[in-house]
Amino acid sequence: MELAAIERMAHMSSETYRTPYLDKEALLGLERMKFLNRAIHRLQTTDEKVKEHAKNRVSTIYGNMALSSNPLTFENIEAIFDQDRAPSGLPLSKVLEVLSLRRLHGEISERISRLGKRSILKLHQDLFEGTGKGGILRENSANLPGSAFMPPPAILVEDELEGLLQWWHDPSPLHPFERAVLFHHRFQQVRPFESGNGLIGRLIMDGMLVRSGLSATKWSKDDRNAYLSGLVAGDRGDRTNLISNFWKSYKNQHQPTVGGGREAMRLEPRQSQLEAF
């Protein structure tokens, strides 16, 4: 039975990571998700893959924007996707932002494979295409609302970003989920752009997760406090609480997959095919 094989592989794979942050149960849940995603993807038809991608795309983009200072409703995002136009009362700039996120969501996993300063600048430029404010590193001082941490001065932003990218490309014993969270936190600390750091940072984190075989995030506005609390904990140097906060939210977003056990996996539409192997 493939479900049993998935569980066995998840156990074996989770044992290969050496980390002081996530416990064994969390690592097992993440590896279970990775192998289950792989199996489901192999069994899906092309039409099923397209439908699932479209459904997840709306949830992920809504979640990304839900954590920003100017969130949109799920219904607004669906309307923009369906009609490629602005719902009544919505600024054109927001519509363009959503449409850019839709396009970038489909490309982000591939872009992460060659992540560098130039590709991050291009991501930001593409996100804010047509606004004249994309793809330029900040030239002024910045602050992090709700945190005592002070981002580096503008003159050091490029060096700090290069250092972060070097850290990302170096080998690490940490789990990809932990590395994605730590990268995201440091990216927010560096605050490389005048605006859009949260949107682009969460987009990059999703690309890192998907690239490693995991699912993208599905934040909601109710996650905002936990998200910000995690970032503030990281600003204090508390990586454990930073990663823990992100993991708790992520686990809730994907509970059927990471929770374990046959009943949890039974929610997947391809359950009968998985059991047939």
PDB file of C-alpha atoms in Angstrom:
ATOM      1  CA  MET A   1       0.000   0.000   0.000  1.00  0.00           C
ATOM      2  CA  GLU A   2       1.413   3.348  -1.016  1.00  0.00           C
ATOM      3  CA  LEU A   3       0.130   5.128   2.093  1.00  0.00           C
ATOM      4  CA  ALA A   4       2.226   2.808   4.231  1.00  0.00           C
ATOM      5  CA  ALA A   5       5.204   3.424   1.966  1.00  0.00           C
ATOM      6  CA  ILE A   6       4.697   7.190   2.273  1.00  0.00           C
ATOM      7  CA  GLU A   7       4.682   6.930   6.052  1.00  0.00           C
ATOM      8  CA  ARG A   8       7.796   4.768   6.037  1.00  0.00           C
ATOM      9  CA  MET A   9       9.686   7.121   3.709  1.00  0.00           C
ATOM     10  CA  ALA A  10       8.593  10.139   5.754  1.00  0.00           C
ATOM     11  CA  HIS A  11       9.983   8.550   8.916  1.00  0.00           C
ATOM     12  CA  MET A  12      13.294   7.745   7.268  1.00  0.00           C
ATOM     13  CA  SER A  13      13.642  11.155   5.635  1.00  0.00           C
ATOM     14  CA  SER A  14      12.758  13.091   8.797  1.00  0.00           C
ATOM     15  CA  GLU A  15      15.614  11.358  10.626  1.00  0.00           C
ATOM     16  CA  THR A  16      18.191  12.918   8.296  1.00  0.00           C
ATOM     17  CA  TYR A  17      17.722  16.463   9.643  1.00  0.00           C
ATOM     18  CA  ARG A  18      19.662  17.819  12.607  1.00  0.00           C
ATOM     19  CA  THR A  19      17.923  20.864  13.996  1.00  0.00           C
ATOM     20  CA  PRO A  20      17.407  22.540  17.384  1.00  0.00           C
ATOM     21  CA  TYR A  21      14.111  24.081  16.281  1.00  0.00           C
ATOM     22  CA  LEU A  22      11.429  21.691  15.006  1.00  0.00           C
ATOM     23  CA  ASP A  23      10.721  18.515  16.976  1.00  0.00           C
ATOM     24  CA  LYS A  24      10.495  15.024  15.476  1.00  0.00           C
ATOM     25  CA  GLU A  25       6.721  15.170  15.100  1.00  0.00           C
ATOM     26  CA  ALA A  26       6.911  18.410  13.109  1.00  0.00           C
ATOM     27  CA  LEU A  27       9.692  17.091  10.880  1.00  0.00           C
ATOM     28  CA  LEU A  28       7.688  13.922  10.259  1.00  0.00           C
ATOM     29  CA  GLY A  29       4.613  15.957   9.329  1.00  0.00           C
ATOM     30  CA  LEU A  30       6.556  18.024   6.819  1.00  0.00           C
ATOM     31  CA  GLU A  31       8.175  14.994   5.221  1.00  0.00           C
ATOM     32  CA  ARG A  32       4.803  13.247   5.099  1.00  0.00           C
ATOM     33  CA  MET A  33       3.437  16.232   3.192  1.00  0.00           C
ATOM     34  CA  LYS A  34       6.345  16.109   0.746  1.00  0.00           C
ATOM     35  CA  PHE A  35       5.902  12.449  -0.143  1.00  0.00           C
ATOM     36  CA  LEU A  36       2.105  12.649  -0.228  1.00  0.00           C
ATOM     37  CA  ASN A  37       2.252  15.682  -2.537  1.00  0.00           C
ATOM     38  CA  ARG A  38       4.572  13.751  -4.812  1.00  0.00           C
ATOM     39  CA  ALA A  39       2.278  10.717  -4.935  1.00  0.00           C
ATOM     40  CA  ILE A  40      -0.889  12.741  -5.532  1.00  0.00           C
ATOM     41  CA  HIS A  41       0.798  14.747  -8.291  1.00  0.00           C
ATOM     42  CA  ARG A  42       1.833  11.543 -10.024  1.00  0.00           C
ATOM     43  CA  LEU A  43      -1.723  10.189  -9.982  1.00  0.00           C
ATOM     44  CA  GLN A  44      -3.565  13.337 -11.019  1.00  0.00           C
ATOM     45  CA  THR A  45      -4.746  13.941 -14.562  1.00  0.00           C
ATOM     46  CA  THR A  46      -3.724  17.142 -16.322  1.00  0.00           C
ATOM     47  CA  ASP A  47      -7.181  18.646 -15.775  1.00  0.00           C
ATOM     48  CA  GLU A  48      -7.057  17.831 -12.071  1.00  0.00           C
ATOM     49  CA  LYS A  49      -3.655  19.456 -11.755  1.00  0.00           C
ATOM     50  CA  VAL A  50      -4.888  22.625 -13.462  1.00  0.00           C
ATOM     51  CA  LYS A  51      -7.976  22.836 -11.235  1.00  0.00           C
ATOM     52  CA  GLU A  52      -5.992  22.226  -8.056  1.00  0.00           C
ATOM     53  CA  HIS A  53      -3.387  24.805  -9.037  1.00  0.00           C
ATOM     54  CA  ALA A  54      -6.077  27.418  -9.708  1.00  0.00           C
ATOM     55  CA  LYS A  55      -7.784  26.718  -6.380  1.00  0.00           C
ATOM     56  CA  ASN A  56      -4.562  26.845  -4.376  1.00  0.00           C
ATOM     57  CA  ARG A  57      -3.404  29.969  -6.203  1.00  0.00           C
ATOM     58  CA  VAL A  58      -6.384  32.010  -5.006  1.00  0.00           C
ATOM     59  CA  SER A  59      -5.910  30.826  -1.400  1.00  0.00           C
ATOM     60  CA  THR A  60      -2.182  31.523  -1.406  1.00  0.00           C
ATOM     61  CA  ILE A  61      -2.450  34.992  -2.949  1.00  0.00           C
ATOM     62  CA  TYR A  62      -5.343  35.910  -0.664  1.00  0.00           C
ATOM     63  CA  GLY A  63      -3.241  34.767   2.298  1.00  0.00           C
ATOM     64  CA  ASN A  64      -0.208  36.747   1.199  1.00  0.00           C
ATOM     65  CA  MET A  65      -2.261  39.916   0.881  1.00  0.00           C
ATOM     66  CA  ALA A  66      -4.214  39.176   4.092  1.00  0.00           C
ATOM     67  CA  LEU A  67      -1.028  39.752   6.098  1.00  0.00           C
ATOM     68  CA  SER A  68      -0.327  43.099   4.433  1.00  0.00           C
ATOM     69  CA  SER A  69      -1.489  46.476   5.683  1.00  0.00           C
ATOM     70  CA  ASN A  70      -4.076  46.735   2.873  1.00  0.00           C
ATOM     71  CA  PRO A  71      -5.664  43.287   2.471  1.00  0.00           C
ATOM     72  CA  LEU A  72      -8.312  42.361  -0.080  1.00  0.00           C
ATOM     73  CA  THR A  73     -11.244  40.026   0.446  1.00  0.00           C
ATOM     74  CA  PHE A  74     -11.188  36.509  -0.956  1.00  0.00           C
ATOM     75  CA  GLU A  75     -14.193  37.442  -3.106  1.00  0.00           C
ATOM     76  CA  ASN A  76     -12.385  40.449  -4.598  1.00  0.00           C
ATOM     77  CA  ILE A  77      -9.422  38.318  -5.590  1.00  0.00           C
ATOM     78  CA  GLU A  78     -11.680  35.680  -7.134  1.00  0.00           C
ATOM     79  CA  ALA A  79     -13.497  38.398  -9.098  1.00  0.00           C
ATOM     80  CA  ILE A  80     -10.229  39.815 -10.420  1.00  0.00           C
ATOM     81  CA  PHE A  81      -9.072  36.343 -11.480  1.00  0.00           C
ATOM     82  CA  ASP A  82     -12.365  35.515 -13.154  1.00  0.00           C
ATOM     83  CA  GLN A  83     -12.936  38.829 -14.899  1.00  0.00           C
ATOM     84  CA  ASP A  84      -9.500  40.510 -15.116  1.00  0.00           C
ATOM     85  CA  ARG A  85     -11.123  43.743 -14.015  1.00  0.00           C
ATOM     86  CA  ALA A  86     -11.480  45.886 -10.910  1.00  0.00           C
ATOM     87  CA  PRO A  87     -14.468  45.221  -8.646  1.00  0.00           C
ATOM     88  CA  SER A  88     -16.371  48.392  -7.816  1.00  0.00           C
ATOM     89  CA  GLY A  89     -14.441  50.718  -5.525  1.00  0.00           C
ATOM     90  CA  LEU A  90     -11.126  48.864  -5.791  1.00  0.00           C
ATOM     91  CA  PRO A  91      -8.087  50.898  -6.933  1.00  0.00           C
ATOM     92  CA  LEU A  92      -6.564  49.870 -10.244  1.00  0.00           C
ATOM     93  CA  SER A  93      -3.167  49.554  -8.524  1.00  0.00           C
ATOM     94  CA  LYS A  94      -4.553  46.728  -6.357  1.00  0.00           C
ATOM     95  CA  VAL A  95      -5.968  44.926  -9.370  1.00  0.00           C
ATOM     96  CA  LEU A  96      -2.595  45.102 -11.123  1.00  0.00           C
ATOM     97  CA  GLU A  97      -0.919  43.832  -7.943  1.00  0.00           C
ATOM     98  CA  VAL A  98      -3.225  40.810  -7.791  1.00  0.00           C
ATOM     99  CA  LEU A  99      -2.739  40.027 -11.479  1.00  0.00           C
ATOM    100  CA  SER A 100       1.038  40.269 -11.062  1.00  0.00           C
ATOM    101  CA  LEU A 101       0.919  37.928  -8.055  1.00  0.00           C
ATOM    102  CA  ARG A 102      -1.152  35.476 -10.095  1.00  0.00           C
ATOM    103  CA  ARG A 103       1.485  35.360 -12.819  1.00  0.00           C
ATOM    104  CA  LEU A 104       4.413  35.234 -10.404  1.00  0.00           C
ATOM    105  CA  HIS A 105       2.781  32.488  -8.338  1.00  0.00           C
ATOM    106  CA  GLY A 106       3.055  30.183 -11.328  1.00  0.00           C
ATOM    107  CA  GLU A 107       6.715  31.060 -11.898  1.00  0.00           C
ATOM    108  CA  ILE A 108       8.101  31.409  -8.388  1.00  0.00           C
ATOM    109  CA  SER A 109       9.282  27.829  -7.878  1.00  0.00           C
ATOM    110  CA  GLU A 110      11.426  28.005 -11.019  1.00  0.00           C
ATOM    111  CA  ARG A 111      12.711  31.479 -10.156  1.00  0.00           C
ATOM    112  CA  ILE A 112      13.835  30.255  -6.732  1.00  0.00           C
ATOM    113  CA  SER A 113      16.151  27.754  -8.421  1.00  0.00           C
ATOM    114  CA  ARG A 114      18.368  30.659  -9.475  1.00  0.00           C
ATOM    115  CA  LEU A 115      17.720  33.039  -6.596  1.00  0.00           C
ATOM    116  CA  GLY A 116      20.078  35.999  -6.533  1.00  0.00           C
ATOM    117  CA  LYS A 117      20.067  39.754  -6.097  1.00  0.00           C
ATOM    118  CA  ARG A 118      19.179  40.330  -9.732  1.00  0.00           C
ATOM    119  CA  SER A 119      16.274  37.857  -9.655  1.00  0.00           C
ATOM    120  CA  ILE A 120      14.884  39.414  -6.456  1.00  0.00           C
ATOM    121  CA  LEU A 121      15.013  42.871  -8.022  1.00  0.00           C
ATOM    122  CA  LYS A 122      13.253  41.458 -11.098  1.00  0.00           C
ATOM    123  CA  LEU A 123      10.569  39.870  -8.912  1.00  0.00           C
ATOM    124  CA  HIS A 124       9.908  43.194  -7.231  1.00  0.00           C
ATOM    125  CA  GLN A 125       9.878  44.976 -10.583  1.00  0.00           C
ATOM    126  CA  ASP A 126       7.404  42.453 -12.001  1.00  0.00           C
ATOM    127  CA  LEU A 127       5.164  42.710  -8.944  1.00  0.00           C
ATOM    128  CA  PHE A 128       4.879  46.477  -9.256  1.00  0.00           C
ATOM    129  CA  GLU A 129       4.989  46.621 -13.038  1.00  0.00           C
ATOM    130  CA  GLY A 130       3.591  49.867 -14.377  1.00  0.00           C
ATOM    131  CA  THR A 131       3.870  51.752 -11.091  1.00  0.00           C
ATOM    132  CA  GLY A 132       7.424  53.044 -11.468  1.00  0.00           C
ATOM    133  CA  LYS A 133       8.406  51.874  -7.979  1.00  0.00           C
ATOM    134  CA  GLY A 134       9.518  48.323  -8.662  1.00  0.00           C
ATOM    135  CA  GLY A 135      12.958  46.754  -8.721  1.00  0.00           C
ATOM    136  CA  ILE A 136      14.849  49.516  -6.888  1.00  0.00           C
ATOM    137  CA  LEU A 137      16.608  49.007  -3.561  1.00  0.00           C
ATOM    138  CA  ARG A 138      15.575  51.502  -0.909  1.00  0.00           C
ATOM    139  CA  GLU A 139      17.607  54.661  -0.578  1.00  0.00           C
ATOM    140  CA  ASN A 140      16.185  55.888   2.738  1.00  0.00           C
ATOM    141  CA  SER A 141      16.192  54.707   6.339  1.00  0.00           C
ATOM    142  CA  ALA A 142      13.493  52.246   7.398  1.00  0.00           C
ATOM    143  CA  ASN A 143      11.855  50.843  10.512  1.00  0.00           C
ATOM    144  CA  LEU A 144       9.920  47.727  11.470  1.00  0.00           C
ATOM    145  CA  PRO A 145       6.537  48.618  13.027  1.00  0.00           C
ATOM    146  CA  GLY A 146       6.051  46.857  16.357  1.00  0.00           C
ATOM    147  CA  SER A 147       9.712  45.883  16.704  1.00  0.00           C
ATOM    148  CA  ALA A 148      12.700  47.531  18.340  1.00  0.00           C
ATOM    149  CA  PHE A 149      14.949  46.150  15.595  1.00  0.00           C
ATOM    150  CA  MET A 150      16.346  48.748  13.225  1.00  0.00           C
ATOM    151  CA  PRO A 151      16.909  47.671   9.610  1.00  0.00           C
ATOM    152  CA  PRO A 152      20.372  48.343   8.206  1.00  0.00           C
ATOM    153  CA  PRO A 153      20.992  51.784   6.693  1.00  0.00           C
ATOM    154  CA  ALA A 154      20.305  52.052   2.978  1.00  0.00           C
ATOM    155  CA  ILE A 155      24.006  52.071   2.125  1.00  0.00           C
ATOM    156  CA  LEU A 156      24.348  48.531   3.556  1.00  0.00           C
ATOM    157  CA  VAL A 157      21.201  46.991   2.069  1.00  0.00           C
ATOM    158  CA  GLU A 158      22.934  45.507  -0.972  1.00  0.00           C
ATOM    159  CA  ASP A 159      25.680  43.912   1.149  1.00  0.00           C
ATOM    160  CA  GLU A 160      23.139  42.525   3.629  1.00  0.00           C
ATOM    161  CA  LEU A 161      21.075  41.053   0.810  1.00  0.00           C
ATOM    162  CA  GLU A 162      24.153  39.442  -0.738  1.00  0.00           C
ATOM    163  CA  GLY A 163      25.045  37.966   2.661  1.00  0.00           C
ATOM    164  CA  LEU A 164      21.556  36.528   3.080  1.00  0.00           C
ATOM    165  CA  LEU A 165      21.696  34.952  -0.369  1.00  0.00           C
ATOM    166  CA  GLN A 166      25.089  33.438   0.394  1.00  0.00           C
ATOM    167  CA  TRP A 167      23.608  31.902   3.561  1.00  0.00           C
ATOM    168  CA  TRP A 168      20.719  30.483   1.538  1.00  0.00           C
ATOM    169  CA  HIS A 169      22.959  28.812  -1.022  1.00  0.00           C
ATOM    170  CA  ASP A 170      25.335  27.332   1.585  1.00  0.00           C
ATOM    171  CA  PRO A 171      24.689  23.701   2.667  1.00  0.00           C
ATOM    172  CA  SER A 172      22.674  23.370   5.880  1.00  0.00           C
ATOM    173  CA  PRO A 173      21.463  20.579   8.216  1.00  0.00           C
ATOM    174  CA  LEU A 174      18.195  22.458   8.772  1.00  0.00           C
ATOM    175  CA  HIS A 175      14.894  21.406   7.247  1.00  0.00           C
ATOM    176  CA  PRO A 176      13.825  23.403   4.145  1.00  0.00           C
ATOM    177  CA  PHE A 177      10.814  24.743   6.073  1.00  0.00           C
ATOM    178  CA  GLU A 178      13.079  26.168   8.768  1.00  0.00           C
ATOM    179  CA  ARG A 179      15.437  27.652   6.219  1.00  0.00           C
ATOM    180  CA  ALA A 180      12.561  29.285   4.330  1.00  0.00           C
ATOM    181  CA  VAL A 181      11.250  30.858   7.555  1.00  0.00           C
ATOM    182  CA  LEU A 182      14.698  32.087   8.598  1.00  0.00           C
ATOM    183  CA  PHE A 183      15.323  33.537   5.137  1.00  0.00           C
ATOM    184  CA  HIS A 184      11.947  35.272   5.225  1.00  0.00           C
ATOM    185  CA  HIS A 185      12.613  36.766   8.638  1.00  0.00           C
ATOM    186  CA  ARG A 186      16.022  38.109   7.699  1.00  0.00           C
ATOM    187  CA  PHE A 187      14.632  39.454   4.422  1.00  0.00           C
ATOM    188  CA  GLN A 188      12.066  41.435   6.409  1.00  0.00           C
ATOM    189  CA  GLN A 189      14.812  42.724   8.705  1.00  0.00           C
ATOM    190  CA  VAL A 190      16.928  43.907   5.781  1.00  0.00           C
ATOM    191  CA  ARG A 191      13.819  45.524   4.261  1.00  0.00           C
ATOM    192  CA  PRO A 192      15.502  45.919   0.866  1.00  0.00           C
ATOM    193  CA  PHE A 193      12.709  47.934  -0.770  1.00  0.00           C
ATOM    194  CA  GLU A 194      10.756  51.047   0.094  1.00  0.00           C
ATOM    195  CA  SER A 195       7.518  49.049  -0.064  1.00  0.00           C
ATOM    196  CA  GLY A 196       6.268  45.590  -0.919  1.00  0.00           C
ATOM    197  CA  ASN A 197       8.793  43.759   1.273  1.00  0.00           C
ATOM    198  CA  GLY A 198       6.128  41.618   2.926  1.00  0.00           C
ATOM    199  CA  LEU A 199       4.433  40.636  -0.321  1.00  0.00           C
ATOM    200  CA  ILE A 200       7.654  39.789  -2.119  1.00  0.00           C
ATOM    201  CA  GLY A 201       9.147  38.111   0.947  1.00  0.00           C
ATOM    202  CA  ARG A 202       6.153  35.815   1.406  1.00  0.00           C
ATOM    203  CA  LEU A 203       6.124  35.057  -2.315  1.00  0.00           C
ATOM    204  CA  ILE A 204       9.776  34.011  -2.126  1.00  0.00           C
ATOM    205  CA  MET A 205       9.077  31.870   0.954  1.00  0.00           C
ATOM    206  CA  ASP A 206       6.253  30.097  -0.886  1.00  0.00           C
ATOM    207  CA  GLY A 207       8.598  29.429  -3.787  1.00  0.00           C
ATOM    208  CA  MET A 208      11.146  27.935  -1.412  1.00  0.00           C
ATOM    209  CA  LEU A 209       8.526  25.663   0.151  1.00  0.00           C
ATOM    210  CA  VAL A 210       7.130  24.483  -3.180  1.00  0.00           C
ATOM    211  CA  ARG A 211      10.624  23.982  -4.563  1.00  0.00           C
ATOM    212  CA  SER A 212      11.348  21.600  -1.673  1.00  0.00           C
ATOM    213  CA  GLY A 213       8.178  19.574  -2.303  1.00  0.00           C
ATOM    214  CA  LEU A 214       5.990  21.203   0.345  1.00  0.00           C
ATOM    215  CA  SER A 215       2.754  23.131  -0.159  1.00  0.00           C
ATOM    216  CA  ALA A 216       2.566  26.908  -0.361  1.00  0.00           C
ATOM    217  CA  THR A 217       1.170  28.803   2.607  1.00  0.00           C
ATOM    218  CA  LYS A 218      -2.535  29.576   2.996  1.00  0.00           C
ATOM    219  CA  TRP A 219      -2.505  32.434   5.467  1.00  0.00           C
ATOM    220  CA  SER A 220      -5.664  34.160   6.659  1.00  0.00           C
ATOM    221  CA  LYS A 221      -6.181  37.491   8.389  1.00  0.00           C
ATOM    222  CA  ASP A 222      -6.496  35.549  11.664  1.00  0.00           C
ATOM    223  CA  ASP A 223      -2.847  34.502  11.267  1.00  0.00           C
ATOM    224  CA  ARG A 224      -1.589  38.077  11.251  1.00  0.00           C
ATOM    225  CA  ASN A 225      -0.874  38.273  15.002  1.00  0.00           C
ATOM    226  CA  ALA A 226       0.965  34.938  15.046  1.00  0.00           C
ATOM    227  CA  TYR A 227       2.921  35.942  11.938  1.00  0.00           C
ATOM    228  CA  LEU A 228       3.993  39.290  13.393  1.00  0.00           C
ATOM    229  CA  SER A 229       4.719  37.756  16.809  1.00  0.00           C
ATOM    230  CA  GLY A 230       6.994  35.244  15.130  1.00  0.00           C
ATOM    231  CA  LEU A 231       8.892  37.980  13.304  1.00  0.00           C
ATOM    232  CA  VAL A 232       9.259  40.026  16.506  1.00  0.00           C
ATOM    233  CA  ALA A 233      10.558  36.933  18.326  1.00  0.00           C
ATOM    234  CA  GLY A 234      13.130  36.551  15.570  1.00  0.00           C
ATOM    235  CA  ASP A 235      14.097  40.197  15.988  1.00  0.00           C
ATOM    236  CA  ARG A 236      14.927  39.367  19.628  1.00  0.00           C
ATOM    237  CA  GLY A 237      17.143  36.532  18.443  1.00  0.00           C
ATOM    238  CA  ASP A 238      14.613  33.856  19.437  1.00  0.00           C
ATOM    239  CA  ARG A 239      14.696  31.615  16.400  1.00  0.00           C
ATOM    240  CA  THR A 240      12.855  28.835  18.221  1.00  0.00           C
ATOM    241  CA  ASN A 241       9.708  30.916  18.749  1.00  0.00           C
ATOM    242  CA  LEU A 242      10.025  32.430  15.278  1.00  0.00           C
ATOM    243  CA  ILE A 243       9.935  29.014  13.626  1.00  0.00           C
ATOM    244  CA  SER A 244       7.399  27.650  16.127  1.00  0.00           C
ATOM    245  CA  ASN A 245       4.904  30.425  15.364  1.00  0.00           C
ATOM    246  CA  PHE A 246       5.224  29.887  11.628  1.00  0.00           C
ATOM    247  CA  TRP A 247       4.995  26.113  12.011  1.00  0.00           C
ATOM    248  CA  LYS A 248       1.819  26.271  14.133  1.00  0.00           C
ATOM    249  CA  SER A 249       0.092  28.426  11.532  1.00  0.00           C
ATOM    250  CA  TYR A 250       1.343  26.287   8.647  1.00  0.00           C
ATOM    251  CA  LYS A 251       0.261  23.092  10.415  1.00  0.00           C
ATOM    252  CA  ASN A 252      -3.247  24.484  10.887  1.00  0.00           C
ATOM    253  CA  GLN A 253      -3.370  25.481   7.222  1.00  0.00           C
ATOM    254  CA  HIS A 254      -2.421  21.957   6.111  1.00  0.00           C
ATOM    255  CA  GLN A 255      -3.631  19.812   9.001  1.00  0.00           C
ATOM    256  CA  PRO A 256      -5.078  16.923   6.935  1.00  0.00           C
ATOM    257  CA  THR A 257      -1.739  16.382   5.229  1.00  0.00           C
ATOM    258  CA  VAL A 258       0.761  16.911   8.045  1.00  0.00           C
ATOM    259  CA  GLY A 259      -1.357  15.429  10.851  1.00  0.00           C
ATOM    260  CA  GLY A 260      -0.606  11.823  10.063  1.00  0.00           C
ATOM    261  CA  GLY A 261      -2.632   8.648  10.081  1.00  0.00           C
ATOM    262  CA  ARG A 262      -4.854   7.087   7.449  1.00  0.00           C
ATOM    263  CA  GLU A 263      -7.935   9.073   8.427  1.00  0.00           C
ATOM    264  CA  ALA A 264      -6.104  12.373   7.931  1.00  0.00           C
ATOM    265  CA  MET A 265      -4.958  11.325   4.475  1.00  0.00           C
ATOM    266  CA  ARG A 266      -8.427  10.081   3.569  1.00  0.00           C
ATOM    267  CA  LEU A 267      -9.417  13.631   2.683  1.00  0.00           C
ATOM    268  CA  GLU A 268      -7.288  13.412  -0.424  1.00  0.00           C
ATOM    269  CA  PRO A 269      -9.365  12.728  -3.574  1.00  0.00           C
ATOM    270  CA  ARG A 270      -6.951  10.053  -4.751  1.00  0.00           C
ATOM    271  CA  GLN A 271      -7.126   7.962  -1.564  1.00  0.00           C
ATOM    272  CA  SER A 272      -8.451   4.843  -3.289  1.00  0.00           C
ATOM    273  CA  GLN A 273      -5.673   4.937  -5.885  1.00  0.00           C
ATOM    274  CA  LEU A 274      -3.035   5.411  -3.214  1.00  0.00           C
ATOM    275  CA  GLU A 275      -4.322   2.342  -1.376  1.00  0.00           C
ATOM    276  CA  ALA A 276      -4.337   0.278  -4.557  1.00  0.00           C
ATOM    277  CA  PHE A 277      -0.549   0.260  -4.903  1.00  0.00           C
TER     278      PHE A 277
END
